[in-house]
Amino acid sequence: MTWTLVFEHLFIVLAASILSIAAGLPLGILAYLYPRARAVILRVVDILQTIPALALLGILMVLLDPGKVTVITGITLYSLLPIVRNTCLGLQEVDPGVKEAARGMGMSKAYRTLLVEFPLAFPTVFTGIRIAVVNAIGTAVFAAFVGGGGLGSVINRGIRVQDMGLILSGTGALMVISVALDLLMGWFERDTKKRGGGARRMWIPAAAVLLAFLLLLPYGISSVGEGELLLYDGDYSETQIMHHMVKLLVEDRTDYAVTIQDQMSQVNNFKALIGSGHTCDLMISYDGTLLTTFLQLDPTDVPEGESLYSFANRTAGERHQLQMLEKLGFDNTYAIALTHSAAGLGKTVSDLVPLAGNLVFGAEHEFFTQEGSMKFGPFTEFYGLKFQDTLSVDVSLKYAAAEKGSFDVTVVYATDGLNRKAGLEVLEDDLGFFPEYNGAFLLREDTLERFPGLDGVLNLLAGQISNEDMVEMTYQVDVEKRTVDSVAQEFLETRGLLSP
């Protein structure tokens, strides 16, 4: 965990808080002034609050693309309820005598609401803001799922590799931030109530929030220079290792600068790579993933006599003006594995056919979806497998669940070092259901125009990384707790690809 991630998290929270206050206060005032609109406004913010935070971010991501804007927008919508409700409630609870006196003095409705009633209602309004800000600190953890950065990436990684130190450091940082802000805002809230509100005191938290926002602005705005090669960090060690190799190799061999942005999943990274509004230039991918997940095709669509790699590459060029460079050497295909509770039951997937009725199949949620053809349904139908039960778990928890024996059979990536740590027995895909997933760099065609010679530099890695190499590197990162940079640099140096 780094201070950069802490400050990124704070920036997201403050940006969302400012926007939710800017939207929530007017909505709360409107709900107070116009009873007919009140039911509609309160019902809408109630509905927004019932949507799971991750689902809301997923919906927004389709409209806004991955990144901090999506996260900030989502948290803003999620934070409206306490602000709107408390604003409306605070104004309703102002002493009727004060309201009548203001009306008797000839004040307009808008004037007395804003300059008389709102200052008196401010303690109650501030309670809603306090609740929204504290809740936003926890909700911002989901930023890691949509390329927004922050402390969620630390916690997710800690859960996946079962590193209690990472989990506690990320959680501890969130707790410290939440408690510190809650205590500070709680003291101000009590003091404001004691003084009975007041117009002048309203500007104190506003000024503090704006000052903090300006100080954290560098952590929210990408400091990417013109002409820099842009990548996203991955949510798996393998992706991170390969992207850091790109940075080390390109900056060593050329004058180009490489910037690695926030963590992002493969699917979201692909979305950020394509189109005129792209926010990255290249990514590590796999020919099987490109074909089945990104292009929504099947291995059966590959013309006779043409390789899967060639067909996927050609189709990606026609549809999205993308190009895969040469294969890197490792084949990170899906593999079916036995946990210790089913150890020794077979050597091939076909061996499980007569035994499946007594076995539980567990995997990450994604494997049970219909996105792409290499998923649970087509797989079990192809092999004629009928498992006793299935268990869907978060990908971060899968290996922990496997070690505890929560299921008997699972799906893994062939080059994941955690397979070794969990003691999984990988079975042979004897009927050849899963296609090859050859690792290769996927980049925009215009990237090669902007960075002449880049393909030659990256192709120095072609055929250099075997499955065994990748298993060892991911094991070093996930189990031995080495940094991604040190592992990537060591590999490049052993291959003589970095300047001495």
XYZ file of C-alpha atoms in Angstrom:
500
model
C 0.000 0.000 0.000
C 1.246 3.488 -0.857
C 0.305 7.028 0.112
C -0.684 7.588 -3.503
C -3.521 5.065 -3.140
C -4.644 6.703 0.120
C -4.725 10.151 -1.473
C -6.480 8.765 -4.567
C -9.145 7.301 -2.297
C -9.580 10.600 -0.465
C -9.844 12.474 -3.753
C -12.631 10.188 -4.956
C -14.521 10.621 -1.673
C -14.153 14.412 -1.622
C -15.049 14.841 -5.298
C -18.173 12.706 -4.873
C -19.069 14.486 -1.623
C -18.840 17.933 -3.234
C -21.055 16.833 -6.124
C -23.582 15.084 -3.870
C -23.831 18.199 -1.675
C -24.169 20.448 -4.726
C -27.009 18.259 -6.036
C -28.538 17.102 -2.740
C -29.069 20.480 -1.072
C -31.123 21.980 -3.946
C -33.135 18.752 -4.234
C -33.819 18.786 -0.498
C -34.902 22.428 -0.639
C -37.172 21.719 -3.614
C -38.692 18.769 -1.757
C -39.420 21.084 1.179
C -40.867 23.922 -0.907
C -43.036 21.827 -3.223
C -44.951 19.012 -1.482
C -46.102 17.556 -4.805
C -42.521 17.123 -5.966
C -41.397 15.836 -2.555
C -42.717 12.303 -3.013
C -41.064 11.976 -6.426
C -37.681 13.347 -5.306
C -37.537 11.216 -2.168
C -38.678 8.105 -4.031
C -35.941 8.542 -6.668
C -33.129 8.926 -4.115
C -34.562 5.986 -2.164
C -34.424 3.811 -5.287
C -30.830 4.851 -6.016
C -29.872 3.774 -2.513
C -31.399 0.308 -3.002
C -29.196 -0.458 -6.028
C -26.049 -2.348 -4.940
C -23.054 -0.034 -5.260
C -21.143 -2.383 -7.566
C -24.187 -2.832 -9.809
C -24.661 0.949 -10.031
C -21.026 1.391 -11.034
C -21.417 -1.364 -13.629
C -24.423 0.382 -15.175
C -22.622 3.724 -15.253
C -19.504 2.147 -16.724
C -21.451 1.172 -19.832
C -22.433 4.817 -20.305
C -19.297 6.616 -19.116
C -16.482 4.087 -19.665
C -14.189 2.866 -16.865
C -12.279 5.301 -14.681
C -12.589 7.819 -11.858
C -15.465 9.709 -13.508
C -17.619 6.574 -13.315
C -16.719 5.997 -9.664
C -17.305 9.603 -8.612
C -20.640 9.705 -10.447
C -21.759 6.457 -8.824
C -20.820 7.531 -5.285
C -22.479 10.902 -5.866
C -25.782 9.219 -6.730
C -25.370 6.794 -3.827
C -24.816 9.667 -1.361
C -27.885 11.730 -2.228
C -30.377 10.057 0.111
C -29.109 11.260 3.535
C -28.411 14.771 2.226
C -31.774 15.231 0.502
C -33.787 13.737 3.359
C -31.986 15.667 6.116
C -32.210 18.930 4.194
C -35.949 18.538 3.757
C -36.408 17.354 7.360
C -34.265 20.136 8.820
C -36.266 22.819 7.023
C -39.561 21.243 8.113
C -38.423 21.306 11.767
C -37.601 25.023 11.893
C -39.746 26.777 14.514
C -43.046 27.769 12.866
C -42.921 31.051 14.791
C -39.697 31.999 13.035
C -41.214 31.162 9.679
C -44.294 33.252 10.440
C -42.174 36.192 11.610
C -40.151 36.112 8.402
C -43.335 35.960 6.372
C -44.766 38.903 8.340
C -41.699 40.984 7.529
C -42.557 40.638 3.848
C -39.733 38.278 2.916
C -40.203 36.270 -0.255
C -40.465 32.506 -0.025
C -37.017 31.961 -1.546
C -35.399 34.653 0.617
C -36.689 33.349 3.935
C -35.914 29.733 2.989
C -32.306 30.389 2.088
C -31.355 33.173 4.503
C -33.546 32.483 7.519
C -34.703 28.865 7.644
C -31.691 27.110 6.076
C -29.125 28.502 8.574
C -31.376 27.313 11.425
C -31.789 23.906 9.774
C -28.072 23.580 9.070
C -27.230 21.293 12.059
C -29.699 18.683 10.792
C -28.541 19.184 7.205
C -24.939 18.713 8.272
C -25.836 15.392 9.921
C -26.952 14.115 6.507
C -23.718 15.332 4.920
C -21.714 13.612 7.643
C -23.489 10.304 7.020
C -22.978 10.616 3.253
C -19.248 11.333 3.536
C -18.531 8.480 5.943
C -20.528 6.039 3.787
C -18.664 7.223 0.686
C -15.336 6.200 2.202
C -16.422 2.560 2.272
C -18.287 2.663 -1.028
C -15.201 4.013 -2.811
C -13.581 0.592 -2.319
C -15.516 -0.520 -5.407
C -13.483 1.928 -7.514
C -10.931 -0.847 -8.021
C -13.454 -2.834 -10.070
C -13.857 -0.117 -12.695
C -10.370 1.339 -13.001
C -10.888 4.121 -10.472
C -7.926 3.453 -8.180
C -7.973 3.839 -4.414
C -7.583 1.408 -1.528
C -9.958 -1.190 -2.926
C -7.134 -2.606 -5.053
C -5.079 -3.317 -1.925
C -7.924 -5.151 -0.205
C -8.887 -7.138 -3.317
C -5.326 -8.269 -3.881
C -4.904 -9.191 -0.214
C -8.033 -11.359 -0.337
C -6.962 -13.080 -3.556
C -3.471 -14.023 -2.376
C -4.614 -14.469 1.261
C -2.214 -11.825 2.526
C -3.575 -10.711 5.886
C -1.059 -7.872 6.014
C -2.457 -6.321 2.841
C -6.054 -6.807 3.962
C -5.393 -5.241 7.361
C -3.365 -2.355 5.955
C -6.076 -1.448 3.459
C -8.900 -1.920 5.954
C -6.965 -0.106 8.665
C -6.365 2.885 6.423
C -10.088 3.056 5.622
C -10.966 2.844 9.318
C -8.519 5.611 10.246
C -9.868 7.876 7.495
C -13.486 7.146 8.453
C -12.974 7.622 12.212
C -10.896 10.779 11.773
C -13.426 12.419 9.461
C -16.368 11.263 11.569
C -14.834 12.645 14.776
C -13.996 15.958 13.134
C -17.428 16.331 11.559
C -19.117 15.105 14.741
C -17.371 17.774 16.808
C -18.396 20.469 14.321
C -21.974 19.140 14.266
C -22.286 19.247 18.074
C -20.755 22.695 18.237
C -23.085 23.972 15.537
C -26.151 22.601 17.325
C -24.971 24.190 20.557
C -24.732 27.553 18.818
C -28.075 27.071 17.079
C -26.739 27.030 13.533
C -25.823 30.259 11.798
C -25.047 31.425 8.289
C -21.375 32.141 8.947
C -20.597 28.688 10.306
C -21.910 27.065 7.157
C -18.905 28.344 5.236
C -16.341 26.678 7.517
C -16.854 23.042 6.299
C -17.374 24.269 2.729
C -14.013 26.053 2.769
C -12.291 23.051 4.418
C -13.660 20.601 1.833
C -12.703 22.812 -1.108
C -9.188 23.335 0.262
C -8.697 19.586 0.784
C -10.058 18.919 -2.712
C -7.580 21.342 -4.284
C -4.686 19.779 -2.357
C -5.683 16.301 -3.555
C -6.428 17.351 -7.139
C -3.043 16.082 -8.460
C -4.054 12.572 -7.334
C -7.314 12.715 -9.255
C -6.099 14.155 -12.524
C -3.860 11.962 -14.615
C -0.464 13.596 -15.040
C 0.077 12.035 -18.439
C 2.417 13.939 -20.696
C 1.820 14.344 -24.385
C 3.258 11.492 -26.373
C 3.338 9.005 -23.478
C 2.452 5.360 -24.047
C -0.559 4.563 -21.852
C -1.389 1.231 -20.206
C -3.618 0.168 -17.327
C -2.412 -1.943 -14.446
C -4.145 -5.315 -14.324
C -6.120 -6.926 -11.539
C -4.012 -10.099 -11.800
C -0.294 -10.472 -11.211
C 0.268 -11.846 -14.713
C -1.154 -8.725 -16.341
C 0.770 -6.478 -13.975
C 4.036 -8.295 -14.646
C 3.638 -8.008 -18.412
C 2.666 -4.336 -18.346
C 5.600 -3.485 -16.098
C 7.853 -5.389 -18.487
C 6.559 -3.114 -21.250
C 7.471 -0.043 -19.231
C 10.945 -1.325 -18.335
C 11.761 -2.552 -21.833
C 10.382 0.402 -23.806
C 11.936 3.046 -21.582
C 15.253 1.206 -21.695
C 15.320 0.736 -25.476
C 13.621 3.947 -26.666
C 13.055 7.571 -25.691
C 9.331 6.922 -25.166
C 7.791 7.433 -21.733
C 5.335 4.813 -20.458
C 2.586 5.530 -17.925
C 0.785 2.706 -16.104
C -2.610 3.906 -14.891
C -5.030 2.458 -12.304
C -5.927 -1.219 -12.082
C -8.527 -2.506 -14.518
C -9.949 -5.878 -15.502
C -9.318 -7.392 -18.937
C -12.850 -6.696 -20.199
C -12.791 -3.079 -19.034
C -9.273 -2.629 -20.378
C -10.427 -3.748 -23.808
C -13.295 -1.247 -23.687
C -10.794 1.476 -22.790
C -8.567 0.437 -25.707
C -11.081 0.677 -28.543
C -12.894 3.629 -30.093
C -12.030 7.267 -30.595
C -12.301 8.004 -26.878
C -9.709 5.406 -25.914
C -7.697 5.944 -22.738
C -4.891 3.449 -23.316
C -2.676 2.327 -26.189
C -1.998 -1.355 -25.574
C -2.647 -4.255 -23.222
C -1.578 -7.828 -22.667
C -4.244 -10.214 -23.900
C -4.723 -13.724 -25.272
C -5.846 -14.910 -28.682
C -8.555 -17.103 -27.121
C -9.868 -14.202 -25.013
C -9.814 -11.897 -28.012
C -11.831 -14.401 -30.046
C -14.405 -15.635 -27.533
C -14.836 -12.752 -25.059
C -13.997 -9.561 -26.938
C -15.138 -10.541 -30.446
C -17.941 -12.865 -29.253
C -16.936 -15.649 -31.650
C -16.316 -19.383 -31.201
C -13.344 -21.559 -32.158
C -15.715 -23.193 -34.646
C -15.847 -19.843 -36.489
C -12.163 -20.112 -37.348
C -11.882 -20.967 -41.081
C -10.277 -24.292 -41.930
C -6.578 -23.892 -42.514
C -6.305 -20.676 -40.487
C -5.028 -20.565 -36.910
C -7.116 -19.170 -34.082
C -4.436 -16.529 -33.496
C -4.429 -15.408 -37.129
C -8.232 -15.302 -37.403
C -8.699 -13.407 -34.139
C -5.962 -10.956 -35.120
C -7.436 -10.356 -38.565
C -10.975 -9.907 -37.226
C -9.828 -7.500 -34.503
C -8.140 -5.413 -37.186
C -11.263 -5.294 -39.319
C -13.645 -4.471 -36.465
C -11.587 -2.334 -34.116
C -8.310 -1.455 -35.899
C -6.364 -3.506 -33.375
C -3.335 -5.720 -33.879
C -1.782 -8.517 -31.852
C 1.981 -8.692 -31.860
C 3.877 -11.976 -31.920
C 3.049 -14.684 -29.359
C 5.033 -14.351 -26.148
C 5.303 -18.087 -25.527
C 2.930 -18.848 -22.651
C -0.524 -20.366 -23.072
C -2.713 -19.199 -20.184
C -5.665 -21.357 -21.105
C -8.437 -22.432 -18.785
C -7.709 -25.632 -16.910
C -9.891 -27.838 -14.722
C -8.345 -28.714 -11.370
C -9.086 -30.868 -8.346
C -8.856 -29.515 -4.823
C -7.461 -31.601 -1.974
C -10.950 -32.924 -1.182
C -10.993 -34.703 -4.578
C -7.294 -35.416 -4.949
C -6.390 -38.459 -7.014
C -9.810 -38.913 -8.633
C -8.475 -38.618 -12.147
C -5.874 -37.380 -14.605
C -8.186 -36.099 -17.344
C -11.458 -34.198 -17.406
C -13.190 -37.247 -18.891
C -12.278 -39.201 -15.751
C -14.754 -37.025 -13.850
C -17.806 -37.967 -15.938
C -18.882 -40.992 -13.828
C -17.913 -39.203 -10.577
C -19.390 -35.736 -11.146
C -22.701 -36.557 -9.409
C -20.840 -36.657 -6.094
C -18.695 -33.562 -6.677
C -19.216 -29.825 -6.192
C -17.890 -27.463 -8.862
C -16.816 -24.023 -7.643
C -15.559 -21.065 -9.632
C -15.649 -17.288 -9.894
C -18.925 -15.631 -10.917
C -17.564 -14.827 -14.379
C -17.209 -18.502 -15.333
C -20.926 -19.061 -14.805
C -21.955 -16.166 -17.067
C -22.869 -16.336 -20.757
C -20.161 -13.855 -21.841
C -18.188 -15.867 -24.375
C -18.469 -19.564 -25.145
C -15.734 -20.832 -22.823
C -17.959 -20.957 -19.753
C -19.505 -23.497 -17.383
C -22.631 -24.329 -19.403
C -20.936 -25.104 -22.729
C -18.082 -26.881 -20.906
C -20.273 -29.297 -18.934
C -22.487 -29.949 -21.955
C -19.448 -30.712 -24.113
C -18.070 -33.258 -21.628
C -21.437 -34.567 -20.410
C -20.692 -33.556 -16.822
C -23.494 -33.305 -14.272
C -22.111 -32.088 -10.967
C -23.923 -32.559 -7.679
C -23.900 -28.799 -7.070
C -22.167 -25.575 -8.087
C -20.741 -22.823 -5.955
C -20.169 -19.317 -7.311
C -17.583 -17.283 -5.382
C -15.830 -13.978 -5.838
C -12.613 -14.448 -7.783
C -10.675 -12.943 -4.872
C -11.959 -15.680 -2.571
C -11.669 -18.661 -4.914
C -8.262 -19.947 -3.831
C -9.058 -19.506 -0.147
C -12.266 -21.497 -0.681
C -10.347 -24.172 -2.622
C -7.830 -24.621 0.191
C -10.652 -24.959 2.710
C -12.329 -27.655 0.629
C -15.488 -25.657 -0.090
C -15.711 -27.430 -3.454
C -14.052 -30.356 -5.183
C -13.462 -29.144 -8.735
C -12.674 -25.690 -10.077
C -11.456 -23.838 -13.129
C -8.095 -22.071 -13.066
C -5.704 -20.282 -15.353
C -2.869 -22.577 -16.350
C -0.110 -20.068 -15.533
C -1.385 -18.892 -12.145
C 1.193 -19.408 -9.412
C -1.573 -19.746 -6.836
C -2.385 -23.179 -8.303
C 0.869 -24.385 -6.811
C 0.240 -22.709 -3.461
C -3.266 -24.204 -3.168
C -1.999 -27.697 -4.078
C -4.428 -28.075 -6.977
C -4.187 -31.054 -9.361
C -4.619 -29.755 -12.915
C -6.401 -32.197 -15.236
C -5.734 -32.755 -18.911
C -8.354 -31.289 -21.243
C -8.323 -34.574 -23.148
C -11.189 -33.725 -25.541
C -9.786 -30.277 -26.276
C -12.706 -28.088 -25.224
C -10.703 -25.032 -24.224
C -8.853 -23.283 -27.050
C -5.360 -21.888 -26.799
C -4.934 -18.656 -24.894
C -1.570 -17.541 -26.235
C -0.334 -14.383 -24.551
C 0.393 -11.479 -26.893
C 0.344 -7.705 -26.751
C -2.814 -6.204 -28.231
C -2.502 -2.622 -29.412
C -4.171 -0.022 -31.537
C -2.912 0.280 -35.099
C -2.514 4.040 -34.686
C -0.256 3.369 -31.685
C 2.326 1.942 -34.089
C 2.081 5.151 -36.113
C 2.583 7.331 -33.044
C 5.418 5.205 -31.672
C 7.584 4.023 -34.592
C 9.613 0.938 -33.793
C 7.499 -0.010 -30.782
C 6.478 -3.344 -32.288
C 10.127 -4.283 -32.821
C 10.963 -3.572 -29.193
C 7.995 -5.491 -27.788
C 8.586 -8.416 -30.142
C 11.939 -8.942 -28.426
C 9.810 -10.820 -25.889
C 8.261 -13.078 -28.540
C 8.659 -16.746 -27.607
C 10.703 -15.812 -24.529
C 8.191 -16.633 -21.770
C 7.168 -20.245 -21.217
C 4.290 -21.448 -19.061
C 6.826 -22.462 -16.427
C 8.359 -18.992 -16.493
C 4.994 -17.346 -15.949
C 3.990 -19.736 -13.168
C 7.261 -18.949 -11.394
C 6.877 -15.185 -11.811
C 3.287 -15.100 -10.556
C 4.280 -17.383 -7.684
C 7.064 -14.979 -6.754
C 4.613 -12.061 -6.669
C 1.554 -13.713 -5.117
C 3.196 -16.131 -2.686
C 6.736 -14.915 -2.072
C 5.447 -11.301 -1.846
C 8.027 -9.827 -4.195
C 7.166 -6.625 -6.040
C 5.952 -6.781 -9.624
C 8.745 -4.475 -10.759
C 11.520 -6.578 -9.209
C 10.176 -9.799 -10.762
C 9.721 -8.212 -14.195
C 13.163 -6.618 -14.120
C 14.853 -9.836 -13.014
C 13.296 -11.758 -15.894
C 14.327 -9.153 -18.477
C 17.844 -9.120 -17.131
C 18.162 -12.903 -17.245
C 17.168 -12.744 -20.932
C 19.685 -9.979 -21.597
C 16.971 -7.586 -22.750
C 17.906 -4.642 -20.504
C 20.972 -2.483 -20.837
C 23.690 -3.470 -18.347
